mmCIF file of C-alpha atoms in Angstrom:
data_model
loop_
_atom_site.group_PDB
_atom_site.id
_atom_site.type_symbol
_atom_site.label_atom_id
_atom_site.label_comp_id
_atom_site.label_asym_id
_atom_site.label_seq_id
_atom_site.Cartn_x
_atom_site.Cartn_y
_atom_site.Cartn_z
ATOM 1 C CA MET A 13 20.169 23.943 -20.587
ATOM 2 C CA SER A 14 18.534 22.859 -24.061
ATOM 3 C CA ASP A 15 20.264 19.551 -24.021
ATOM 4 C CA ARG A 16 18.676 18.905 -20.517
ATOM 5 C CA LEU A 17 15.037 20.137 -21.530
ATOM 6 C CA THR A 18 15.443 17.702 -24.357
ATOM 7 C CA GLN A 19 16.348 15.047 -22.672
ATOM 8 C CA LEU A 20 13.308 15.428 -20.151
ATOM 9 C CA GLU A 21 10.877 15.903 -23.125
ATOM 10 C CA ALA A 22 12.253 12.658 -24.653
ATOM 11 C CA PHE A 23 11.827 10.846 -21.347
ATOM 12 C CA VAL A 24 8.296 11.975 -20.760
ATOM 13 C CA ALA A 25 7.582 11.117 -24.537
ATOM 14 C CA VAL A 26 8.751 7.622 -24.211
ATOM 15 C CA ALA A 27 7.046 7.044 -20.841
ATOM 16 C CA GLN A 28 3.735 8.245 -22.496
ATOM 17 C CA LYS A 29 3.613 6.772 -25.939
ATOM 18 C CA GLY A 30 5.257 3.727 -24.801
ATOM 19 C CA SER A 31 8.003 3.190 -27.195
ATOM 20 C CA LEU A 32 11.220 5.117 -28.704
ATOM 21 C CA THR A 33 9.639 4.824 -32.183
ATOM 22 C CA ALA A 34 6.345 6.290 -31.078
ATOM 23 C CA ALA A 35 8.073 8.976 -29.573
ATOM 24 C CA ALA A 36 10.602 9.716 -32.351
ATOM 25 C CA ALA A 37 7.733 9.714 -35.114
ATOM 26 C CA GLY A 38 6.040 12.549 -32.786
ATOM 27 C CA GLU A 39 9.211 14.735 -33.137
ATOM 28 C CA GLY A 40 10.058 13.714 -36.493
ATOM 29 C CA VAL A 41 13.659 12.213 -35.606
ATOM 30 C CA ALA A 42 15.029 8.737 -35.969
ATOM 31 C CA PRO A 43 14.415 6.567 -32.746
ATOM 32 C CA ALA A 44 18.391 6.236 -32.176
ATOM 33 C CA MET A 45 18.281 10.137 -31.662
ATOM 34 C CA ILE A 46 15.657 9.443 -28.736
ATOM 35 C CA GLY A 47 17.531 6.519 -27.293
ATOM 36 C CA ARG A 48 20.581 8.720 -27.038
ATOM 37 C CA ARG A 49 18.622 11.396 -25.148
ATOM 38 C CA ILE A 50 17.368 8.836 -22.763
ATOM 39 C CA ASP A 51 21.076 7.431 -22.002
ATOM 40 C CA ALA A 52 22.387 10.710 -21.719
ATOM 41 C CA LEU A 53 19.722 11.573 -19.255
ATOM 42 C CA GLU A 54 20.278 8.214 -17.133
ATOM 43 C CA ALA A 55 23.961 8.828 -17.255
ATOM 44 C CA ARG A 56 23.631 12.304 -15.998
ATOM 45 C CA LEU A 57 21.268 11.309 -12.984
ATOM 46 C CA GLY A 58 23.335 8.377 -12.301
ATOM 47 C CA VAL A 59 19.989 6.117 -12.026
ATOM 48 C CA LYS A 60 18.276 3.906 -14.558
ATOM 49 C CA LEU A 61 14.832 5.372 -15.578
ATOM 50 C CA MET A 62 13.723 2.843 -17.915
ATOM 51 C CA LEU A 63 14.156 -0.842 -18.664
ATOM 52 C CA ARG A 64 14.066 -1.271 -22.289
ATOM 53 C CA THR A 65 13.717 -4.769 -24.209
ATOM 54 C CA THR A 66 12.933 -5.339 -27.945
ATOM 55 C CA ARG A 67 8.947 -5.731 -27.005
ATOM 56 C CA ARG A 68 8.299 -3.108 -24.372
ATOM 57 C CA ILE A 69 9.554 -0.215 -22.199
ATOM 58 C CA THR A 70 8.900 0.052 -18.542
ATOM 59 C CA LEU A 71 9.799 2.534 -15.914
ATOM 60 C CA THR A 72 11.886 1.616 -12.920
ATOM 61 C CA HIS A 73 10.676 3.073 -9.555
ATOM 62 C CA GLU A 74 12.775 5.841 -9.790
ATOM 63 C CA GLY A 75 11.661 6.425 -13.366
ATOM 64 C CA SER A 76 7.984 6.731 -12.055
ATOM 65 C CA ALA A 77 8.911 9.031 -9.435
ATOM 66 C CA PHE A 78 10.605 11.337 -11.916
ATOM 67 C CA LEU A 79 8.239 11.077 -14.574
ATOM 68 C CA GLU A 80 5.706 13.078 -12.250
ATOM 69 C CA ASP A 81 8.334 15.597 -11.509
ATOM 70 C CA CYS A 82 8.775 15.803 -15.087
ATOM 71 C CA HIS A 83 5.289 16.614 -15.880
ATOM 72 C CA ARG A 84 5.075 19.221 -13.160
ATOM 73 C CA LEU A 85 8.150 21.062 -14.605
ATOM 74 C CA LEU A 86 7.177 20.939 -18.071
ATOM 75 C CA ALA A 87 3.855 22.138 -17.147
ATOM 76 C CA ASP A 88 5.078 25.122 -15.069
ATOM 77 C CA LEU A 89 7.479 26.046 -18.088
ATOM 78 C CA ALA A 90 4.344 25.959 -20.488
ATOM 79 C CA ASN A 91 2.563 28.044 -18.165
ATOM 80 C CA ALA A 92 5.121 30.483 -18.101
ATOM 81 C CA GLU A 93 5.520 31.143 -21.289
ATOM 82 C CA ALA A 94 2.015 31.339 -21.967
ATOM 83 C CA SER A 95 1.426 33.698 -19.580
ATOM 84 C CA VAL A 96 3.802 35.757 -21.566
ATOM 85 C CA SER A 97 2.828 34.889 -25.090
ATOM 86 C CA ALA A 98 1.464 37.384 -27.561
ATOM 87 C CA GLY A 99 -1.806 35.375 -27.622
ATOM 88 C CA GLY A 100 -2.481 34.998 -23.830
ATOM 89 C CA VAL A 101 -2.890 32.395 -21.735
ATOM 90 C CA LYS A 102 -3.136 28.853 -23.815
ATOM 91 C CA ALA A 103 -3.661 25.676 -22.303
ATOM 92 C CA ALA A 104 -2.854 22.458 -23.838
ATOM 93 C CA GLY A 105 -2.252 18.657 -23.247
ATOM 94 C CA GLN A 106 -4.505 16.049 -22.079
ATOM 95 C CA LEU A 107 -7.263 16.861 -19.235
ATOM 96 C CA ARG A 108 -8.281 13.624 -17.481
ATOM 97 C CA LEU A 109 -11.795 14.405 -15.497
ATOM 98 C CA THR A 110 -14.233 12.218 -13.495
ATOM 99 C CA ALA A 111 -17.523 13.092 -11.922
ATOM 100 C CA PRO A 112 -20.527 11.273 -10.496
ATOM 101 C CA GLY A 113 -22.812 9.444 -12.796
ATOM 102 C CA GLY A 114 -25.929 11.326 -12.318
ATOM 103 C CA PHE A 115 -24.571 14.704 -11.682
ATOM 104 C CA GLY A 116 -21.864 14.484 -14.127
ATOM 105 C CA ARG A 117 -24.483 13.672 -17.153
ATOM 106 C CA ARG A 118 -26.420 16.345 -16.217
ATOM 107 C CA HIS A 119 -23.973 19.241 -15.162
ATOM 108 C CA VAL A 120 -20.403 18.081 -16.206
ATOM 109 C CA ALA A 121 -20.507 16.651 -19.547
ATOM 110 C CA PRO A 122 -22.554 19.490 -21.357
ATOM 111 C CA LEU A 123 -19.820 21.920 -20.210
ATOM 112 C CA VAL A 124 -16.867 19.559 -21.588
ATOM 113 C CA PRO A 125 -17.752 20.680 -25.205
ATOM 114 C CA ARG A 126 -17.989 24.109 -24.401
ATOM 115 C CA PHE A 127 -14.626 24.190 -22.278
ATOM 116 C CA GLN A 128 -12.891 22.429 -25.193
ATOM 117 C CA ALA A 129 -14.223 24.579 -27.616
ATOM 118 C CA LEU A 130 -12.608 27.662 -25.634
ATOM 119 C CA HIS A 131 -9.295 25.718 -25.306
ATOM 120 C CA PRO A 132 -8.910 23.631 -28.501
ATOM 121 C CA GLU A 133 -5.455 22.368 -27.905
ATOM 122 C CA VAL A 134 -6.778 20.452 -24.783
ATOM 123 C CA ARG A 135 -7.636 17.002 -25.063
ATOM 124 C CA ILE A 136 -10.455 16.003 -22.542
ATOM 125 C CA SER A 137 -11.440 12.336 -21.318
ATOM 126 C CA LEU A 138 -14.357 12.316 -18.944
ATOM 127 C CA ASN A 139 -15.034 9.276 -16.569
ATOM 128 C CA LEU A 140 -18.432 9.026 -14.946
ATOM 129 C CA ALA A 141 -18.524 6.807 -12.197
ATOM 130 C CA ASP A 142 -20.098 6.576 -8.820
ATOM 131 C CA ARG A 143 -17.208 4.729 -6.997
ATOM 132 C CA VAL A 144 -14.858 7.155 -5.459
ATOM 133 C CA ILE A 145 -11.922 7.286 -8.006
ATOM 134 C CA ASP A 146 -8.354 7.581 -6.665
ATOM 135 C CA LEU A 147 -7.225 10.731 -8.506
ATOM 136 C CA VAL A 148 -3.119 9.932 -7.799
ATOM 137 C CA HIS A 149 -2.944 6.336 -8.521
ATOM 138 C CA GLU A 150 -5.546 6.452 -11.362
ATOM 139 C CA SER A 151 -4.207 9.542 -13.170
ATOM 140 C CA TYR A 152 -6.802 11.998 -12.935
ATOM 141 C CA ASP A 153 -6.421 15.768 -13.084
ATOM 142 C CA CYS A 154 -9.704 16.813 -11.182
ATOM 143 C CA ALA A 155 -12.926 15.321 -9.938
ATOM 144 C CA VAL A 156 -16.358 16.859 -9.439
ATOM 145 C CA ARG A 157 -17.786 15.365 -6.317
ATOM 146 C CA VAL A 158 -20.922 16.042 -4.703
ATOM 147 C CA GLY A 159 -21.618 15.725 -0.864
ATOM 148 C CA ASP A 160 -19.567 15.453 2.436
ATOM 149 C CA LEU A 161 -15.897 14.988 1.286
ATOM 150 C CA PRO A 162 -13.772 12.430 3.398
ATOM 151 C CA ASP A 163 -10.477 13.878 5.310
ATOM 152 C CA SER A 164 -7.871 13.243 2.822
ATOM 153 C CA SER A 165 -4.614 14.984 1.363
ATOM 154 C CA LEU A 166 -6.697 16.108 -1.665
ATOM 155 C CA ILE A 167 -7.391 20.008 -2.127
ATOM 156 C CA SER A 168 -10.806 20.796 -2.693
ATOM 157 C CA VAL A 169 -12.894 23.919 -4.189
ATOM 158 C CA ARG A 170 -16.446 24.437 -3.188
ATOM 159 C CA LEU A 171 -18.401 25.172 -6.200
ATOM 160 C CA ALA A 172 -21.839 25.352 -4.978
ATOM 161 C CA ASP A 173 -24.341 23.909 -2.403
ATOM 162 C CA ASN A 174 -26.224 21.008 -2.790
ATOM 163 C CA ARG A 175 -29.455 20.761 -0.989
ATOM 164 C CA ARG A 176 -31.125 17.692 -0.185
ATOM 165 C CA ARG A 177 -34.965 17.266 -0.042
ATOM 166 C CA CYS A 178 -37.231 14.817 0.844
ATOM 167 C CA VAL A 179 -39.642 14.205 -1.834
ATOM 168 C CA ALA A 180 -42.633 12.028 -2.869
ATOM 169 C CA ALA A 181 -45.340 11.542 -5.684
ATOM 170 C CA PRO A 182 -48.612 12.841 -4.930
ATOM 171 C CA SER A 183 -50.275 9.525 -5.580
ATOM 172 C CA TYR A 184 -48.165 7.901 -2.842
ATOM 173 C CA LEU A 185 -48.948 10.920 -0.340
ATOM 174 C CA ALA A 186 -52.902 10.525 -1.260
ATOM 175 C CA ARG A 187 -52.425 6.649 -0.261
ATOM 176 C CA ALA A 188 -49.962 6.830 2.516
ATOM 177 C CA GLY A 189 -50.422 10.345 4.267
ATOM 178 C CA LEU A 190 -48.137 13.316 4.679
ATOM 179 C CA PRO A 191 -45.139 13.255 7.216
ATOM 180 C CA GLN A 192 -45.263 15.864 9.777
ATOM 181 C CA HIS A 193 -42.148 15.105 11.454
ATOM 182 C CA PRO A 194 -38.868 12.956 10.584
ATOM 183 C CA SER A 195 -39.877 9.988 12.842
ATOM 184 C CA ASP A 196 -43.102 9.701 10.625
ATOM 185 C CA LEU A 197 -40.666 7.987 8.077
ATOM 186 C CA MET A 198 -40.665 4.970 10.176
ATOM 187 C CA ARG A 199 -44.037 4.123 8.901
ATOM 188 C CA HIS A 200 -43.797 5.050 5.239
ATOM 189 C CA GLU A 201 -42.201 3.343 2.441
ATOM 190 C CA CYS A 202 -38.959 4.977 1.985
ATOM 191 C CA LEU A 203 -36.722 4.417 -1.204
ATOM 192 C CA THR A 204 -33.049 4.264 -0.147
ATOM 193 C CA LEU A 205 -29.684 4.231 -1.826
ATOM 194 C CA SER A 206 -28.080 0.898 -1.058
ATOM 195 C CA SER A 207 -24.496 2.017 -2.164
ATOM 196 C CA GLU A 208 -22.042 2.289 0.597
ATOM 197 C CA ALA A 209 -20.393 5.124 -0.625
ATOM 198 C CA SER A 210 -23.483 7.599 -0.580
ATOM 199 C CA GLN A 211 -25.792 8.417 2.390
ATOM 200 C CA SER A 212 -24.096 5.801 4.490
ATOM 201 C CA ARG A 213 -25.252 7.780 7.605
ATOM 202 C CA GLY A 214 -28.647 7.779 6.350
ATOM 203 C CA TRP A 215 -31.122 10.911 5.619
ATOM 204 C CA ALA A 216 -29.802 14.235 7.479
ATOM 205 C CA PHE A 217 -32.667 16.327 9.220
ATOM 206 C CA MET A 218 -32.761 19.126 11.773
ATOM 207 C CA ILE A 219 -34.317 18.583 14.962
ATOM 208 C CA ASP A 220 -34.360 20.717 17.836
ATOM 209 C CA GLY A 221 -31.158 22.603 16.330
ATOM 210 C CA GLU A 222 -29.172 19.414 15.942
ATOM 211 C CA VAL A 223 -28.514 17.311 12.908
ATOM 212 C CA HIS A 224 -29.815 13.929 12.947
ATOM 213 C CA HIS A 225 -29.376 10.967 10.511
ATOM 214 C CA LEU A 226 -32.161 8.605 10.430
ATOM 215 C CA ARG A 227 -32.170 5.202 8.466
ATOM 216 C CA PRO A 228 -35.534 5.116 7.233
ATOM 217 C CA PRO A 229 -37.428 1.638 6.306
ATOM 218 C CA GLY A 230 -37.986 0.380 3.104
ATOM 219 C CA ARG A 231 -38.733 -2.564 0.981
ATOM 220 C CA LEU A 232 -37.127 -1.035 -1.993
ATOM 221 C CA ASP A 233 -33.611 0.062 -2.344
ATOM 222 C CA CYS A 234 -31.119 0.492 -5.449
ATOM 223 C CA THR A 235 -27.508 1.360 -6.050
ATOM 224 C CA ASP A 236 -28.744 3.665 -8.707
ATOM 225 C CA GLY A 237 -30.110 7.173 -7.817
ATOM 226 C CA GLN A 238 -31.862 7.476 -10.916
ATOM 227 C CA VAL A 239 -33.836 4.586 -10.353
ATOM 228 C CA LEU A 240 -34.769 5.617 -6.928
ATOM 229 C CA HIS A 241 -35.980 8.824 -8.633
ATOM 230 C CA ALA A 242 -38.298 7.134 -11.009
ATOM 231 C CA TRP A 243 -39.660 4.780 -8.396
ATOM 232 C CA CYS A 244 -40.374 7.902 -6.678
ATOM 233 C CA ARG A 245 -42.045 9.456 -9.373
ATOM 234 C CA ASP A 246 -44.124 6.099 -9.826
ATOM 235 C CA GLY A 247 -45.367 6.516 -6.413
ATOM 236 C CA LEU A 248 -43.502 3.846 -4.722
ATOM 237 C CA GLY A 249 -42.569 5.761 -1.797
ATOM 238 C CA LEU A 250 -40.519 8.735 -0.454
ATOM 239 C CA ALA A 251 -36.776 9.668 -1.503
ATOM 240 C CA TRP A 252 -34.335 11.955 -0.311
ATOM 241 C CA ARG A 253 -32.629 13.326 -3.503
ATOM 242 C CA SER A 254 -30.550 16.219 -4.306
ATOM 243 C CA GLN A 255 -32.324 19.581 -5.269
ATOM 244 C CA TRP A 256 -30.666 19.489 -8.899
ATOM 245 C CA GLU A 257 -31.936 15.957 -9.489
ATOM 246 C CA VAL A 258 -35.894 16.774 -8.652
ATOM 247 C CA GLU A 259 -36.250 20.646 -9.236
ATOM 248 C CA ASP A 260 -38.004 19.991 -12.647
ATOM 249 C CA ASP A 261 -40.348 17.483 -10.979
ATOM 250 C CA LEU A 262 -41.074 19.933 -8.115
ATOM 251 C CA ARG A 263 -41.943 22.621 -10.650
ATOM 252 C CA SER A 264 -44.651 20.421 -12.533
ATOM 253 C CA GLY A 265 -45.980 18.940 -9.733
ATOM 254 C CA ARG A 266 -44.764 15.198 -10.367
ATOM 255 C CA LEU A 267 -43.275 15.209 -6.987
ATOM 256 C CA VAL A 268 -44.149 17.113 -3.931
ATOM 257 C CA ALA A 269 -41.429 18.362 -1.011
ATOM 258 C CA VAL A 270 -42.142 17.228 2.392
ATOM 259 C CA LEU A 271 -40.366 17.959 5.875
ATOM 260 C CA ASP A 272 -38.683 20.971 4.377
ATOM 261 C CA GLY A 273 -39.104 22.741 8.031
ATOM 262 C CA TYR A 274 -36.507 19.829 8.919
ATOM 263 C CA ALA A 275 -34.030 19.991 6.140
ATOM 264 C CA ALA A 276 -30.493 19.845 7.162
ATOM 265 C CA SER A 277 -27.894 22.437 5.880
ATOM 266 C CA PRO A 278 -26.788 21.628 2.516
ATOM 267 C CA ASN A 279 -23.532 19.902 1.710
ATOM 268 C CA GLY A 280 -21.316 20.780 -1.026
ATOM 269 C CA ILE A 281 -19.987 20.396 -4.846
ATOM 270 C CA TYR A 282 -16.564 20.215 -5.071
ATOM 271 C CA ALA A 283 -13.855 20.570 -7.705
ATOM 272 C CA VAL A 284 -11.444 17.969 -6.278
ATOM 273 C CA PHE A 285 -7.506 17.727 -7.222
ATOM 274 C CA SER A 286 -4.420 16.329 -5.906
ATOM 275 C CA HIS A 287 -2.186 19.418 -5.568
ATOM 276 C CA ALA A 288 -2.180 23.029 -6.097
ATOM 277 C CA ARG A 289 1.383 24.323 -6.440
ATOM 278 C CA HIS A 290 2.119 22.442 -9.777
ATOM 279 C CA LEU A 291 -1.373 22.439 -11.082
ATOM 280 C CA PRO A 292 -1.260 22.438 -14.782
ATOM 281 C CA LEU A 293 -2.996 25.378 -16.397
ATOM 282 C CA ARG A 294 -5.442 23.370 -18.060
ATOM 283 C CA VAL A 295 -6.707 22.192 -14.907
ATOM 284 C CA ARG A 296 -6.473 25.565 -13.507
ATOM 285 C CA LEU A 297 -8.667 26.913 -16.205
ATOM 286 C CA TRP A 298 -10.939 24.180 -15.825
ATOM 287 C CA ILE A 299 -11.921 24.842 -12.199
ATOM 288 C CA ASP A 300 -12.235 28.435 -13.007
ATOM 289 C CA TYR A 301 -14.738 27.513 -15.640
ATOM 290 C CA LEU A 302 -16.624 25.534 -13.019
ATOM 291 C CA LYS A 303 -16.599 28.224 -10.476
ATOM 292 C CA HIS A 304 -17.585 30.734 -13.261
ATOM 293 C CA THR A 305 -20.551 28.568 -14.799
ATOM 294 C CA TYR A 306 -21.771 27.313 -11.296
ATOM 295 C CA GLY A 307 -21.598 30.354 -9.850
ATOM 296 C CA ALA A 308 -23.938 32.089 -11.931
ATOM 297 C CA PRO A 309 -27.446 31.982 -10.715
ATOM 298 C CA SER A 310 -28.877 31.802 -14.005
ATOM 299 C CA TYR A 311 -27.347 28.497 -14.726
ATOM 300 C CA TRP A 312 -29.162 26.798 -11.803
ATOM 301 C CA THR A 313 -32.490 28.329 -12.813
ATOM 302 C CA GLY A 314 -32.576 26.457 -16.039
ATOM 303 C CA ALA A 315 -30.848 28.731 -18.522
ATOM 304 C CA GLY A 316 -28.720 26.770 -20.628
ATOM 305 C CA THR A 317 -28.982 23.445 -18.523
ATOM 306 C CA ALA A 318 -31.118 20.535 -18.085
ATOM 307 C CA GLY A 319 -30.888 20.821 -14.302
ATOM 308 C CA GLY A 320 -32.570 22.604 -11.431
ATOM 309 C CA VAL A 321 -31.762 24.794 -8.900
ATOM 310 C CA VAL A 322 -29.073 24.368 -6.411
ATOM 311 C CA GLN A 323 -28.007 27.111 -3.728
ATOM 312 C CA GLN A 324 -25.274 29.124 -4.817
ATOM 313 C CA ALA A 325 -21.950 28.691 -2.580
#
């Protein structure tokens, strides 16, 4: 059994590092030793896992599929050992995370070094991107996503509610008037998000007990929500933004909320991942950390964060 385990570990190390030499250096053995372990593994399985030349190593189709299984098996083994170790739960390895730019800068990035301090053997890579990243094909462990989730095979955990509000600067309302009903937006300057990935159905309002999505007019739109926020503060029009983004401006009076009586139910803030059965310990601990942090009302009221209030899930 120990030989089988060392063969699997050698295979994973070579696949990750890209060469026998690098994998051997990590274990302090000769490259020929790693090569013999790979040969023995392929002979035992009766399938070619790697194509090796003097210049590069590439995985075969079978090797790529087997690598994913090896990751899960070795992660489960590490988790089992950690759960009964004298030092308690101990996470290690690479944690690849992604989150949308605006929310990620304010409410994910500050948490990463705090989490890493709790689990110093975890290496963390954070990608802030407003496009929807394919977790499986781009090899990410977990995403934080804000808004309505599309139907997919991914697994999600709701962390908090995301309330949306229609806001404007006092200077704009003094000039253009206060909208009394969502239909009034059709005669206002509205600052809209032009990204196809967000607000694609329009601004949501509850009218006569039903949710209605409106596409208000405007001469300015942008793919970046922070730009819309800045334009709104400058008095250029109305914007439909998340509470966490505009709370500070609402408290200070730089922005004013309108049409709150027609506010639709909040959508969500989620942790999204590809599978649950073989979830590595470091991913489980990260999701638990997010749930614990976002679940504390003091977090959203400004204690220890640059953000504003989001309704707790």
